[in-house]
DNA sequence: TTAGGGTTAG
């Protein structure tokens, strides 16, 4: 018989692999569970099935297990992704009742929750009432404003963070670059953000490159964009080629668009998106010539 | 800090 820690680890491992059915089967067969086991399963459902995550949270409570800090984090994430505003508020009350409102991890999850629900003032209030504000908490607040289309405010909070002496991490940079590309910055201001990542020796991920590609595409710098797609230290994925193809469509660069479309077809011969984009583009060019 | 997800998106 496997012990509780081994089984819990297996539930988590399968959940991380994306095999929720196996994770659930192991969980269901466990002769006994504890708070961590419940927390792991609640986490597992959080992003893609917030409702099930919430049901499990209630069941855990009914079976007499006490939620821990990480359980609150997991279930608040479920509330964010399921847009379960009323449930999230009740969980917030429970956090207050339990005297856990000064916990930085729960605080970040609450800022994220209220931010995703569009309640920015509440998010801001929770942020400022926490005993300390670290880079993760700042990033959660920046993301909240960006998520609701308040891009200048998101960038202002980023500057506020830097003034407070908090260094950005790689997640902050993705969040800020994404805010820039959604219209927060005119011109090439985003280049300073990339330089900052470089200066602070942050490891750039594919997500960073995708943000920069988006920004280059929006400013019509197709040559730089194509260079970046083909020379970056990551294998370009469907998103990367689609970014290039969409940017070419905007400008009407048919040759470059054809190269991107060919790559997309190589990656997925059933994909219809490249055909649709290309044919729209030909139609657009033809209309312009009329 | 004994097994666990505080912040990145279309």
GROMACS .gro file of N, CA and C (backbone and C1' of nucleotides) in nm, chain A residues 16 43 68 70 77 104 108 134 136, chain B residues 2-10:
model
   90
   16UNK      N    1   0.035   1.765  -1.329
   16UNK     CA    2   0.134   1.850  -1.398
   16UNK      C    3   0.150   1.807  -1.543
   43UNK      N    4  -0.592   2.242  -0.681
   43UNK     CA    5  -0.500   2.315  -0.770
   43UNK      C    6  -0.508   2.262  -0.912
   68UNK      N    7  -0.570   2.508   0.398
   68UNK     CA    8  -0.443   2.571   0.435
   68UNK      C    9  -0.420   2.691   0.343
   70UNK      N   10  -0.213   2.731   0.098
   70UNK     CA   11  -0.204   2.698  -0.044
   70UNK      C   12  -0.340   2.654  -0.100
   77UNK      N   13  -0.762   3.095  -0.741
   77UNK     CA   14  -0.728   3.089  -0.882
   77UNK      C   15  -0.844   3.029  -0.962
  104UNK      N   16   0.125   3.677   0.222
  104UNK     CA   17   0.160   3.737   0.093
  104UNK      C   18   0.112   3.653  -0.026
  108UNK      N   19  -0.154   3.786  -0.293
  108UNK     CA   20  -0.131   3.793  -0.438
  108UNK      C   21  -0.245   3.727  -0.515
  134UNK      N   22   0.616   4.259  -0.254
  134UNK     CA   23   0.732   4.207  -0.328
  134UNK      C   24   0.702   4.206  -0.478
  136UNK      N   25   0.632   3.980  -0.691
  136UNK     CA   26   0.517   3.902  -0.740
  136UNK      C   27   0.386   3.977  -0.717
  292DT       P   28   0.803   2.178   0.493
  292DT     O5'   29   0.929   2.081   0.470
  292DT     C5'   30   0.969   2.049   0.340
  292DT     C4'   31   1.004   1.901   0.333
  292DT     C3'   32   0.884   1.822   0.288
  292DT     O3'   33   0.916   1.771   0.160
  292DT     C1'   34   0.977   1.728   0.487
  293DA       P   35   0.919   1.663   0.078
  293DA     O5'   36   0.773   1.661   0.017
  293DA     C5'   37   0.756   1.581  -0.101
  293DA     C4'   38   0.615   1.591  -0.148
  293DA     C3'   39   0.564   1.731  -0.178
  293DA     O3'   40   0.596   1.761  -0.313
  293DA     C1'   41   0.401   1.598  -0.066
  294DG       P   42   0.615   1.915  -0.350
  294DG     O5'   43   0.465   1.972  -0.360
  294DG     C5'   44   0.371   1.913  -0.449
  294DG     C4'   45   0.247   2.002  -0.454
  294DG     C3'   46   0.281   2.146  -0.490
  294DG     O3'   47   0.232   2.168  -0.622
  294DG     C1'   48   0.145   2.134  -0.292
  295DG       P   49   0.322   2.233  -0.730
  295DG     O5'   50   0.281   2.380  -0.755
  295DG     C5'   51   0.244   2.463  -0.651
  295DG     C4'   52   0.240   2.599  -0.715
  295DG     C3'   53   0.163   2.694  -0.627
  295DG     O3'   54   0.204   2.823  -0.664
  295DG     C1'   55   0.046   2.663  -0.822
  296DG       P   56   0.278   2.899  -0.564
  296DG     O5'   57   0.204   3.038  -0.586
  296DG     C5'   58   0.066   3.046  -0.564
  296DG     C4'   59   0.026   3.191  -0.558
  296DG     C3'   60   0.066   3.268  -0.684
  296DG     O3'   61  -0.045   3.269  -0.771
  296DG     C1'   62   0.138   3.382  -0.487
  297DT       P   63  -0.022   3.263  -0.928
  297DT     O5'   64   0.033   3.406  -0.967
  297DT     C5'   65  -0.051   3.520  -0.962
  297DT     C4'   66   0.019   3.637  -1.023
  297DT     C3'   67   0.057   3.619  -1.169
  297DT     O3'   68  -0.049   3.658  -1.252
  297DT     C1'   69   0.240   3.708  -1.046
  298DT       P   70  -0.079   3.576  -1.384
  298DT     O5'   71   0.043   3.605  -1.478
  298DT     C5'   72   0.082   3.738  -1.508
  298DT     C4'   73   0.141   3.742  -1.649
  298DT     C3'   74   0.055   3.672  -1.754
  298DT     O3'   75   0.039   3.761  -1.864
  298DT     C1'   76   0.277   3.598  -1.767
  299DA       P   77  -0.090   3.809  -1.925
  299DA     O5'   78  -0.069   3.797  -2.082
  299DA     C5'   79   0.014   3.698  -2.139
  299DA     C4'   80  -0.058   3.646  -2.261
  299DA     C3'   81  -0.193   3.713  -2.288
  299DA     O3'   82  -0.220   3.707  -2.427
  299DA     C1'   83  -0.231   3.490  -2.232
  300DG       P   84  -0.285   3.821  -2.506
  300DG     O5'   85  -0.361   3.745  -2.623
  300DG     C5'   86  -0.287   3.668  -2.715
  300DG     C4'   87  -0.377   3.561  -2.774
  300DG     C3'   88  -0.520   3.608  -2.807
  300DG     O3'   89  -0.558   3.568  -2.937
  300DG     C1'   90  -0.529   3.424  -2.658
   0.00000   0.00000   0.00000
